[in-house]
Coordinates of C-alpha atoms in Angstrom, one line a residue:
M1 CA 23.4 30.8 -29.1
S2 CA 22.2 29.5 -32.0
D3 CA 24.7 26.9 -32.4
Q4 CA 23.9 25.8 -28.8
G5 CA 20.0 26.0 -29.9
S6 CA 20.8 23.6 -32.8
S7 CA 23.0 21.3 -31.0
L8 CA 19.7 21.2 -28.5
R9 CA 17.1 20.6 -30.0
P10 CA 18.5 17.2 -31.4
W11 CA 19.1 15.9 -27.9
L12 CA 15.6 17.3 -26.8
A13 CA 14.2 15.4 -29.8
L14 CA 15.9 12.0 -28.3
H15 CA 15.8 12.3 -24.6
W16 CA 12.2 14.5 -24.0
P17 CA 10.3 11.1 -23.6
G18 CA 12.6 10.3 -20.6
L19 CA 12.1 13.7 -19.4
A20 CA 8.9 14.0 -19.3
V21 CA 8.5 10.9 -17.3
G22 CA 10.5 12.3 -14.7
A23 CA 8.4 15.3 -14.5
L24 CA 5.9 12.9 -14.0
I25 CA 7.5 11.2 -11.1
V26 CA 8.7 14.8 -9.4
A27 CA 5.1 16.5 -10.0
Y28 CA 3.4 13.0 -8.2
L29 CA 6.5 13.5 -5.6
A30 CA 5.1 17.0 -5.1
F31 CA 1.7 16.0 -4.7
F32 CA 1.6 12.7 -2.8
G33 CA 4.4 13.3 -0.7
P34 CA 3.2 16.2 1.2
L35 CA -0.5 15.2 1.0
T36 CA 0.6 11.9 2.8
V37 CA 2.3 13.6 5.4
L38 CA -0.6 16.3 6.2
Q39 CA -2.9 13.6 7.0
H40 CA -0.4 12.4 9.5
D41 CA -0.1 15.5 10.9
A42 CA -4.3 16.2 11.3
F43 CA -4.8 12.5 12.7
Q44 CA -6.1 11.2 9.5
T45 CA -3.7 8.0 9.7
T46 CA -4.4 4.8 11.9
A47 CA -2.9 1.9 13.9
F48 CA -3.9 -0.1 10.8
D49 CA -1.5 -0.1 9.5
L50 CA 1.0 3.3 10.4
G51 CA 0.8 2.5 13.9
N52 CA 1.5 -0.9 13.6
V53 CA 4.2 -0.9 11.6
D54 CA 6.3 2.0 12.7
Q55 CA 6.1 0.4 16.1
A56 CA 7.9 -3.2 14.1
V57 CA 10.1 -0.8 13.0
W58 CA 11.0 0.9 15.9
N59 CA 11.5 -1.9 17.8
T60 CA 13.5 -3.3 15.3
R61 CA 15.7 -0.6 15.2
H62 CA 15.9 -1.0 18.8
G63 CA 17.3 -4.5 18.7
R64 CA 14.1 -6.2 18.8
P65 CA 12.9 -7.4 15.4
L66 CA 9.7 -6.7 14.2
A67 CA 8.3 -6.8 17.7
M68 CA 4.6 -5.6 17.8
T69 CA 1.9 -5.6 20.6
N70 CA -0.5 -3.7 18.8
I71 CA -2.2 -6.4 17.3
E72 CA -4.2 -8.0 20.3
G73 CA -2.9 -11.3 20.2
L74 CA 0.0 -10.8 18.8
T75 CA 3.6 -10.0 20.0
N76 CA 5.7 -10.3 16.8
R77 CA 4.7 -8.9 13.1
L78 CA 5.4 -12.1 11.4
G79 CA 2.2 -13.4 13.4
T80 CA -0.2 -11.3 10.4
H81 CA 2.6 -10.7 7.1
V82 CA 5.9 -11.6 6.6
E83 CA 7.5 -8.8 4.9
P84 CA 11.8 -8.8 5.4
I85 CA 12.1 -5.6 3.7
L86 CA 11.0 -3.8 6.9
L87 CA 14.4 -4.7 8.2
P88 CA 16.5 -2.8 6.0
I89 CA 13.8 0.2 5.9
S90 CA 14.5 0.3 9.7
L91 CA 17.9 1.6 9.1
L92 CA 16.1 4.5 7.9
Y93 CA 15.3 5.3 11.5
F94 CA 18.8 5.6 12.7
V95 CA 18.7 8.8 10.6
W96 CA 14.4 9.7 11.1
S97 CA 12.8 8.1 14.1
D98 CA 9.1 9.2 12.8
P99 CA 6.1 7.4 11.3
R100 CA 6.3 9.9 8.9
T101 CA 9.4 8.5 7.3
L102 CA 7.5 5.3 6.1
L103 CA 5.0 7.5 4.2
I104 CA 7.7 9.4 2.8
V105 CA 9.9 6.2 1.4
Q106 CA 6.4 5.0 0.4
T107 CA 6.0 8.0 -2.0
L108 CA 9.0 7.9 -3.1
I109 CA 8.8 3.7 -4.4
L110 CA 5.8 4.2 -5.5
A111 CA 6.4 7.3 -7.9
L112 CA 9.7 5.4 -8.7
G113 CA 7.8 2.7 -10.5
A114 CA 6.6 5.1 -13.5
W115 CA 9.9 4.4 -14.7
P116 CA 10.3 0.8 -15.7
V117 CA 6.6 1.3 -16.8
Y118 CA 8.0 3.2 -19.1
L119 CA 11.3 1.5 -20.4
L120 CA 8.8 -1.9 -20.4
A121 CA 6.8 0.2 -22.9
R122 CA 9.1 1.8 -24.5
R123 CA 10.9 -1.6 -25.5
A124 CA 7.2 -3.1 -26.4
L125 CA 7.0 -0.6 -28.5
E126 CA 9.9 -0.4 -30.5
D127 CA 9.9 -1.7 -34.3
P128 CA 11.3 -5.2 -34.9
V129 CA 14.7 -4.3 -36.5
G130 CA 15.2 -1.7 -33.6
D131 CA 14.6 1.3 -35.1
P132 CA 14.2 4.3 -32.5
L133 CA 10.4 5.1 -31.9
R134 CA 9.6 8.0 -33.6
G135 CA 6.2 10.6 -33.9
S136 CA 3.4 9.7 -32.2
R137 CA 4.7 6.7 -31.2
Q138 CA 7.4 8.1 -28.7
A139 CA 5.2 9.5 -26.7
L140 CA 3.1 6.4 -26.0
P141 CA 5.4 5.2 -23.7
V142 CA 5.3 8.3 -21.7
L143 CA 1.7 7.9 -21.5
F144 CA 1.9 4.3 -20.4
A145 CA 3.7 5.9 -17.2
A146 CA 1.3 8.8 -17.0
V147 CA -1.3 6.0 -16.8
Y148 CA 0.3 4.2 -14.1
L149 CA 0.3 6.9 -11.7
L150 CA -3.0 8.1 -12.6
F151 CA -4.3 4.8 -11.7
P152 CA -6.6 4.7 -8.9
A153 CA -5.4 1.4 -7.1
L154 CA -2.3 2.5 -6.9
E155 CA -2.9 6.2 -5.5
S156 CA -5.4 4.4 -2.8
A157 CA -2.5 2.1 -1.4
N158 CA -0.2 5.8 -1.3
A159 CA -2.9 7.8 0.1
F160 CA -4.1 4.7 2.9
D161 CA -1.5 4.7 5.7
F162 CA 1.8 2.6 4.9
H163 CA 1.8 -1.1 3.7
A164 CA 4.9 -2.9 3.0
L165 CA 3.0 -4.6 0.3
A166 CA 2.7 -0.8 -1.5
L167 CA 6.6 -1.0 -1.9
A168 CA 5.9 -4.5 -4.2
P169 CA 5.2 -3.2 -7.5
T170 CA 8.2 -0.6 -8.4
F171 CA 10.4 -3.7 -7.4
F172 CA 8.0 -6.2 -9.4
L173 CA 8.2 -3.9 -12.4
L174 CA 11.9 -3.8 -12.2
A175 CA 12.1 -7.6 -11.9
F176 CA 9.7 -7.9 -15.2
Y177 CA 12.0 -5.3 -17.0
F178 CA 15.5 -7.1 -16.1
L179 CA 13.4 -10.5 -17.0
E180 CA 12.6 -9.0 -20.4
T181 CA 16.5 -8.1 -21.1
E182 CA 17.8 -11.2 -19.7
R183 CA 19.9 -9.0 -17.1
W184 CA 19.8 -12.1 -14.3
G185 CA 21.3 -10.6 -11.6
W186 CA 19.5 -7.8 -11.1
Y187 CA 16.4 -10.1 -12.0
A188 CA 17.1 -12.1 -9.0
L189 CA 17.7 -9.2 -6.8
L190 CA 14.5 -7.7 -7.9
A191 CA 12.6 -10.8 -7.4
V192 CA 13.8 -11.3 -3.8
L193 CA 13.0 -7.9 -2.8
T194 CA 9.4 -8.3 -4.6
M195 CA 8.9 -11.3 -2.4
S196 CA 9.8 -9.4 0.7
C197 CA 7.1 -7.3 0.9
K198 CA 4.1 -9.4 2.1
E199 CA 4.4 -13.3 2.4
D200 CA 1.9 -13.9 -0.8
M201 CA 3.9 -11.9 -2.9
P202 CA 6.3 -15.4 -3.8
L203 CA 3.0 -16.1 -5.9
L204 CA 3.3 -13.1 -8.2
I205 CA 6.9 -14.1 -8.6
A206 CA 6.2 -17.8 -9.5
M207 CA 3.9 -16.3 -12.4
L208 CA 7.2 -14.5 -13.7
G209 CA 9.3 -18.2 -13.6
L210 CA 6.1 -19.6 -15.8
Y211 CA 6.4 -16.4 -18.0
A212 CA 10.3 -17.3 -18.5
L213 CA 9.8 -20.4 -19.0
F214 CA 6.9 -20.2 -21.3
V215 CA 7.1 -17.1 -23.2
R216 CA 10.7 -16.1 -22.9
R217 CA 11.9 -19.7 -23.4
Q218 CA 14.3 -19.2 -20.7
R219 CA 14.1 -22.9 -18.8
L220 CA 16.9 -23.0 -16.4
V221 CA 15.3 -19.3 -14.5
G222 CA 12.4 -20.1 -15.3
L223 CA 12.6 -23.2 -12.8
A224 CA 14.8 -21.6 -10.3
T225 CA 12.2 -18.5 -9.9
L226 CA 9.6 -21.7 -9.5
G227 CA 11.2 -23.2 -7.4
A228 CA 12.8 -20.3 -5.0
A229 CA 9.2 -18.8 -5.0
A230 CA 7.5 -22.3 -3.6
L231 CA 10.0 -22.5 -1.4
W232 CA 9.8 -19.1 0.2
F233 CA 5.9 -19.1 0.5
L234 CA 5.8 -22.2 1.9
L235 CA 7.7 -21.2 4.6
A236 CA 6.3 -17.8 4.9
V237 CA 2.6 -19.0 5.1
G238 CA 3.5 -22.7 6.5
W239 CA 5.7 -22.3 8.9
I240 CA 6.2 -18.9 9.9
M241 CA 3.1 -16.8 10.3
P242 CA 1.7 -20.2 12.3
H243 CA 4.5 -19.4 14.7
F244 CA 3.9 -16.3 15.4
D245 CA 0.1 -16.5 15.1
T246 CA -0.6 -18.4 18.1
R247 CA -4.1 -16.9 18.4
G248 CA -5.6 -17.5 14.8
V249 CA -5.7 -13.4 14.3
S250 CA -3.5 -13.4 11.2
P251 CA -5.7 -12.7 7.9
L252 CA -4.5 -16.1 6.6
A253 CA -6.6 -17.7 9.5
N254 CA -9.5 -15.3 8.9
R255 CA -9.9 -14.5 5.6
Y256 CA -9.6 -17.9 3.7
A257 CA -10.6 -20.1 6.6
Y258 CA -13.6 -21.4 4.9
L259 CA -10.7 -23.2 2.4
G260 CA -9.4 -25.3 5.0
E261 CA -6.6 -24.8 7.5
G262 CA -3.2 -24.3 5.8
P263 CA -2.1 -23.7 2.5
L264 CA -2.5 -27.0 1.2
E265 CA -5.6 -27.4 2.0
M266 CA -6.6 -24.3 0.7
A267 CA -5.0 -25.5 -2.1
L268 CA -6.9 -29.1 -2.6
T269 CA -9.9 -27.2 -1.5
L270 CA -9.3 -24.8 -4.7
L271 CA -8.8 -27.5 -6.7
T272 CA -11.7 -30.0 -5.5
R273 CA -14.7 -27.9 -4.9
P274 CA -14.9 -25.2 -8.0
G275 CA -18.5 -24.5 -7.4
L276 CA -17.3 -23.2 -3.6
V277 CA -14.8 -21.0 -5.9
V278 CA -17.6 -20.0 -8.0
E279 CA -19.8 -18.9 -5.4
Q280 CA -17.1 -16.8 -3.5
L281 CA -16.0 -15.0 -6.7
A282 CA -19.9 -14.2 -7.7
A283 CA -20.2 -13.0 -4.1
A284 CA -17.1 -10.6 -4.2
G285 CA -18.6 -9.1 -7.4
A286 CA -15.8 -10.6 -9.4
L287 CA -16.9 -9.5 -13.3
A288 CA -17.8 -6.0 -11.9
Y289 CA -14.6 -5.8 -10.5
L290 CA -12.4 -6.8 -13.6
R291 CA -14.6 -4.3 -15.4
D292 CA -13.3 -1.7 -13.0
L293 CA -9.6 -3.0 -13.3
L294 CA -9.2 -2.6 -17.0
A295 CA -11.5 0.1 -17.8
P296 CA -8.5 2.8 -17.1
V297 CA -6.6 0.9 -20.2
A298 CA -9.2 0.9 -22.1
F299 CA -9.3 -3.3 -21.9
L300 CA -6.2 -3.0 -24.4
S301 CA -4.6 -5.4 -21.5
L302 CA -6.7 -8.4 -23.1
L303 CA -4.8 -8.1 -26.1
A304 CA -1.4 -9.4 -24.3
P305 CA -2.9 -12.4 -22.2
Q306 CA 0.6 -13.5 -21.6
A307 CA 1.3 -10.7 -19.3
L308 CA -2.1 -9.9 -18.0
L309 CA -1.9 -13.1 -16.9
L310 CA 0.7 -12.3 -14.3
A311 CA -2.4 -10.7 -12.2
L312 CA -3.8 -14.1 -11.4
P313 CA -2.5 -14.0 -8.2
P314 CA -3.0 -11.1 -6.6
L315 CA -6.4 -11.3 -7.9
A316 CA -7.0 -14.6 -6.5
V317 CA -5.9 -13.1 -3.0
N318 CA -8.2 -10.4 -3.1
L319 CA -11.6 -11.9 -4.5
L320 CA -11.1 -15.3 -2.4
S321 CA -10.4 -13.7 0.8
S322 CA -13.9 -13.5 2.8
N323 CA -12.6 -10.2 3.6
G324 CA -15.0 -7.3 1.5
F325 CA -13.0 -4.7 2.1
M326 CA -10.8 -6.8 -0.6
H327 CA -13.2 -6.6 -3.1
Q328 CA -13.1 -3.0 -3.6
L329 CA -10.0 -1.3 -5.8
E330 CA -9.5 1.7 -4.0
G331 CA -10.2 2.8 -0.4
F332 CA -7.6 1.0 0.7
H333 CA -4.3 -1.1 -0.3
Y334 CA -5.0 -4.3 -2.0
G335 CA -5.9 -3.9 -5.4
V336 CA -1.9 -2.0 -5.3
M337 CA 0.1 -4.9 -7.2
L338 CA -2.6 -5.3 -9.9
A339 CA -1.9 -1.9 -11.7
P340 CA 1.7 -2.5 -12.8
V341 CA 0.6 -6.1 -14.4
V342 CA -2.9 -4.0 -16.1
V343 CA -0.3 -1.1 -17.5
V344 CA 2.2 -3.1 -18.7
S345 CA -0.1 -6.0 -20.5
A346 CA -2.0 -2.5 -22.1
A347 CA 1.3 -1.4 -23.5
Y348 CA 1.7 -4.7 -24.8
G349 CA -1.7 -5.1 -26.5
A350 CA -0.6 -1.5 -28.0
A351 CA 2.0 -2.7 -29.2
W352 CA 0.7 -6.4 -30.7
L353 CA -1.8 -3.6 -32.5
L354 CA 0.3 -1.8 -33.9
R355 CA 2.9 -4.7 -35.1
R356 CA -0.7 -5.9 -36.3
W357 CA -1.0 -2.9 -38.5
S358 CA 2.3 -1.5 -39.2
R359 CA 1.5 1.1 -41.5
A360 CA -1.7 2.7 -40.2
R361 CA 0.5 5.8 -39.1
W362 CA -3.0 7.1 -37.7
L363 CA -3.4 4.4 -35.1
P364 CA -0.8 5.2 -32.9
P365 CA -2.7 8.8 -31.8
L366 CA -5.9 7.2 -32.2
L367 CA -4.8 4.3 -29.3
G368 CA -3.4 7.4 -27.2
A369 CA -5.7 9.5 -27.2
V370 CA -8.4 6.0 -26.3
V371 CA -6.2 5.2 -22.9
L372 CA -5.7 9.0 -22.4
A373 CA -9.8 9.0 -22.3
A374 CA -10.3 5.9 -20.7
T375 CA -7.3 7.2 -17.5
L376 CA -9.0 10.3 -17.1
C377 CA -12.4 9.2 -17.6
Y378 CA -12.1 6.5 -14.7
H379 CA -9.8 8.9 -12.5
Y380 CA -12.1 11.4 -12.5
G381 CA -14.5 9.1 -10.8
H382 CA -12.2 7.1 -8.5
G383 CA -8.9 8.9 -8.3
Y384 CA -6.5 11.1 -5.5
T385 CA -5.7 14.0 -7.4
P386 CA -7.7 17.5 -8.0
L387 CA -8.2 15.7 -12.0
A388 CA -10.8 13.6 -9.9
A389 CA -14.6 14.9 -9.0
D390 CA -14.2 14.2 -5.2
F391 CA -11.0 15.9 -4.6
S392 CA -11.9 18.6 -2.3
G393 CA -9.6 21.2 -3.6
S394 CA -7.7 22.0 0.0
W395 CA -5.4 19.7 1.3
P396 CA -5.7 18.4 5.1
Q397 CA -5.8 20.8 7.3
V398 CA -4.2 20.3 10.9
T399 CA -5.5 22.7 13.9
D400 CA -4.6 24.2 16.9
H401 CA -6.6 21.0 18.4
Q402 CA -4.3 18.5 16.7
R403 CA -1.4 20.3 17.5
L404 CA -1.7 20.1 21.1
G405 CA -2.9 16.4 20.7
E406 CA 0.6 16.0 18.6
H407 CA 2.6 18.0 21.4
L408 CA 0.3 15.6 24.3
A409 CA 1.4 12.1 22.5
R410 CA 4.7 13.3 22.7
S411 CA 5.1 14.0 26.1
I412 CA 3.9 10.2 26.9
P413 CA 7.6 8.6 28.2
T414 CA 8.6 6.0 25.5
E415 CA 9.6 3.7 28.1
A416 CA 5.7 3.5 29.0
S417 CA 3.0 1.1 28.2
L418 CA 0.0 3.0 26.5
A419 CA -3.2 2.1 25.2
A420 CA -4.9 4.5 22.5
L421 CA -7.8 5.2 19.9
P422 CA -6.8 3.8 16.5
Y423 CA -6.2 7.4 15.1
L424 CA -4.2 8.6 18.1
N425 CA -2.3 5.4 17.9
P426 CA 0.5 6.4 15.4
H427 CA 1.8 9.7 16.9
A428 CA 2.5 7.3 19.9
S429 CA 4.0 4.1 18.4
Q430 CA 7.3 4.0 19.4
R431 CA 6.9 1.9 22.2
Q432 CA 7.5 -1.5 23.4
Q433 CA 3.7 -2.0 25.0
L434 CA 0.7 -0.4 22.9
T435 CA -3.1 -1.5 22.0
M436 CA -5.2 0.1 20.3
I437 CA -8.6 0.7 22.1
D438 CA -11.4 -0.5 19.5
R439 CA -14.7 -1.4 22.1
L440 CA -16.1 -0.9 25.5
E441 CA -16.2 -4.7 26.9
N442 CA -17.8 -5.3 30.1
G443 CA -18.0 -1.7 31.0
Q444 CA -14.4 -0.9 30.6
L445 CA -12.2 0.4 27.0
A446 CA -10.6 -2.6 25.3
P447 CA -8.3 -4.0 25.7
L448 CA -5.5 -2.4 28.1
H449 CA -3.8 -5.2 29.2
E450 CA -2.1 -2.9 32.3
A451 CA -1.1 0.0 30.3
E452 CA 0.3 2.4 32.1
Y453 CA -1.0 5.3 30.2
A454 CA -4.7 6.0 27.9
F455 CA -4.6 8.4 25.1
L456 CA -8.4 9.6 24.1
D457 CA -9.8 12.0 22.6
A458 CA -13.6 13.2 23.7
T459 CA -14.4 15.2 20.3
N460 CA -13.6 12.2 18.4
S461 CA -14.2 8.9 20.0
W462 CA -14.4 6.6 16.7
P463 CA -14.4 4.1 16.5
L464 CA -16.5 3.6 20.0
H465 CA -19.7 5.5 20.6
P466 CA -19.1 8.8 22.6
N467 CA -21.5 7.3 25.4
D468 CA -19.4 4.6 25.2
L469 CA -16.3 6.6 25.7
K470 CA -17.5 8.4 28.1
A471 CA -18.4 5.7 30.0
G472 CA -15.3 3.7 29.4
V473 CA -13.7 7.1 30.9
E474 CA -15.6 7.1 34.2
S475 CA -15.2 3.5 34.9
L476 CA -10.7 4.3 34.6
L477 CA -11.3 7.2 36.8
A478 CA -13.4 5.2 39.6
G479 CA -10.2 2.5 39.4
D480 CA -6.8 2.5 39.3
Y481 CA -6.7 5.6 36.7
G482 CA -6.6 9.0 37.5
L483 CA -6.2 12.4 34.7
E484 CA -2.5 13.4 34.1
Q485 CA -3.6 15.9 31.4
A486 CA -6.6 17.5 29.6
A487 CA -7.4 20.2 27.2
D488 CA -9.5 20.9 24.4
G489 CA -11.2 17.5 24.6
W490 CA -7.9 15.8 25.2
L491 CA -7.7 13.5 27.8
L492 CA -4.6 11.8 28.7
L493 CA -4.9 9.1 32.0
R494 CA -2.3 7.4 33.6
R495 CA -2.6 4.3 36.2
G496 CA -2.1 5.5 39.9
A497 CA -2.6 9.2 38.8
A498 CA -4.3 11.3 42.2
T499 CA -7.0 13.1 40.0
K500 CA -10.2 11.4 39.9
T501 CA -12.6 14.3 38.1
L502 CA -12.8 15.8 34.5
P503 CA -12.3 19.4 34.6
S504 CA -16.1 20.8 33.2
P505 CA -17.5 17.4 32.0
H506 CA -20.1 18.7 30.9
L507 CA -18.4 21.2 28.4
L508 CA -16.0 18.3 27.7
W509 CA -18.6 14.9 26.7
D510 CA -21.1 18.1 24.7
W511 CA -17.9 19.0 22.7
A512 CA -19.6 19.9 19.1
P513 CA -18.5 17.7 16.4
R514 CA -15.3 18.7 14.7
P515 CA -15.6 18.9 11.0
S516 CA -13.3 16.4 8.6
T517 CA -10.6 17.8 6.8

């Protein structure tokens, strides 16, 4: 027994950091996996973008690549985003065709990003002669992996529906690691996977090309990366999106229209009208945004500008947008690509300090304490775990009302066309024809587009005012629609149904608001 213990101790001394990172990944999965699934079960997900992506992936699995009607004016998701990664993801729908598949995949891939963070930090913090990390230096790569998983912008993307962009951080981190270790085949594969997550990801990969060219002194790799990234970006933004976006509803056509039409005209505006750029950055609160971005790592990223500059494309995409939501680090998914760059550049900044004061044994534990304190302080105010001040301490509650809503959603024939409120949308999005009801237009719920069914909830009319929902339902019943099912505030209307009156209308419309869960 003592012999086994004596042989185990050296092994643990050598491998405990990797085991600790593995435990952090498992803990993240154990928290955010159930959280995101329960949010969906509690009707806290919406059409943007779980319902939208689920419809596109479901159609792809049934032989209609990325077909989607859930954004008014589009018939294919390529008109709003170019995300080829959804094509291989659709194969999972042969195993489990359910929007929760997307939520689980997103959580898994995001969590795995902690491993390349650990590998990059360990490599940066190693002694120049290649001696293994010892003592407090050995714990620093584990700390940066934890900082990554606690980064609120990352957690926000995980908790907010599904977005293919949220898969990119892990692919990018692996591409960066393989670039640093000169494993070119793996680097090329992960660079391609990163670019497949969204049409602007080639800009980030182009920054890796510049890094390879000027930092790693890999001329061929750098030029090849720049060429491939430029080609894919121009193809995605200059041809694919305009081809499928015939009515100008894409984010590119709306959020950056003030810069011009098309990527080339926009780039020219950025170069020739710096005053316009400064004005937009000021309106977006760029300085406060940067302050909050770097605060979780105690601003160590500033000591490694060669790595931090990789964040320029996602910074520009967010801060130059006219959409105010994109100027928020948390609350949505827009800041997710900044998390890997900030954390890795902070690890590189720490490595620079440790090389500069290599004899200061007190420096590694001090750096670790400062970074941990900065992360926990920022997380307390902005995070999504029980360590945060706003965490309610309870999981989303799935009530009988929501279980009935799920049952009604599943009763709608898949082959039927449907219009539904935004938060009902992803519960019935696996169909060819789907629209999202988001307004009252000329006394009618819109858009309907001749949908066979309308799926509504009188207890929560968001984003419509309850009076507008009531007026819209009465208008439908006065027209071609009739009541198919009604229970506990849920309404399922069908075109051609015979029933034209609501049961207990006063009870239905005077329903007490339910507490949010």
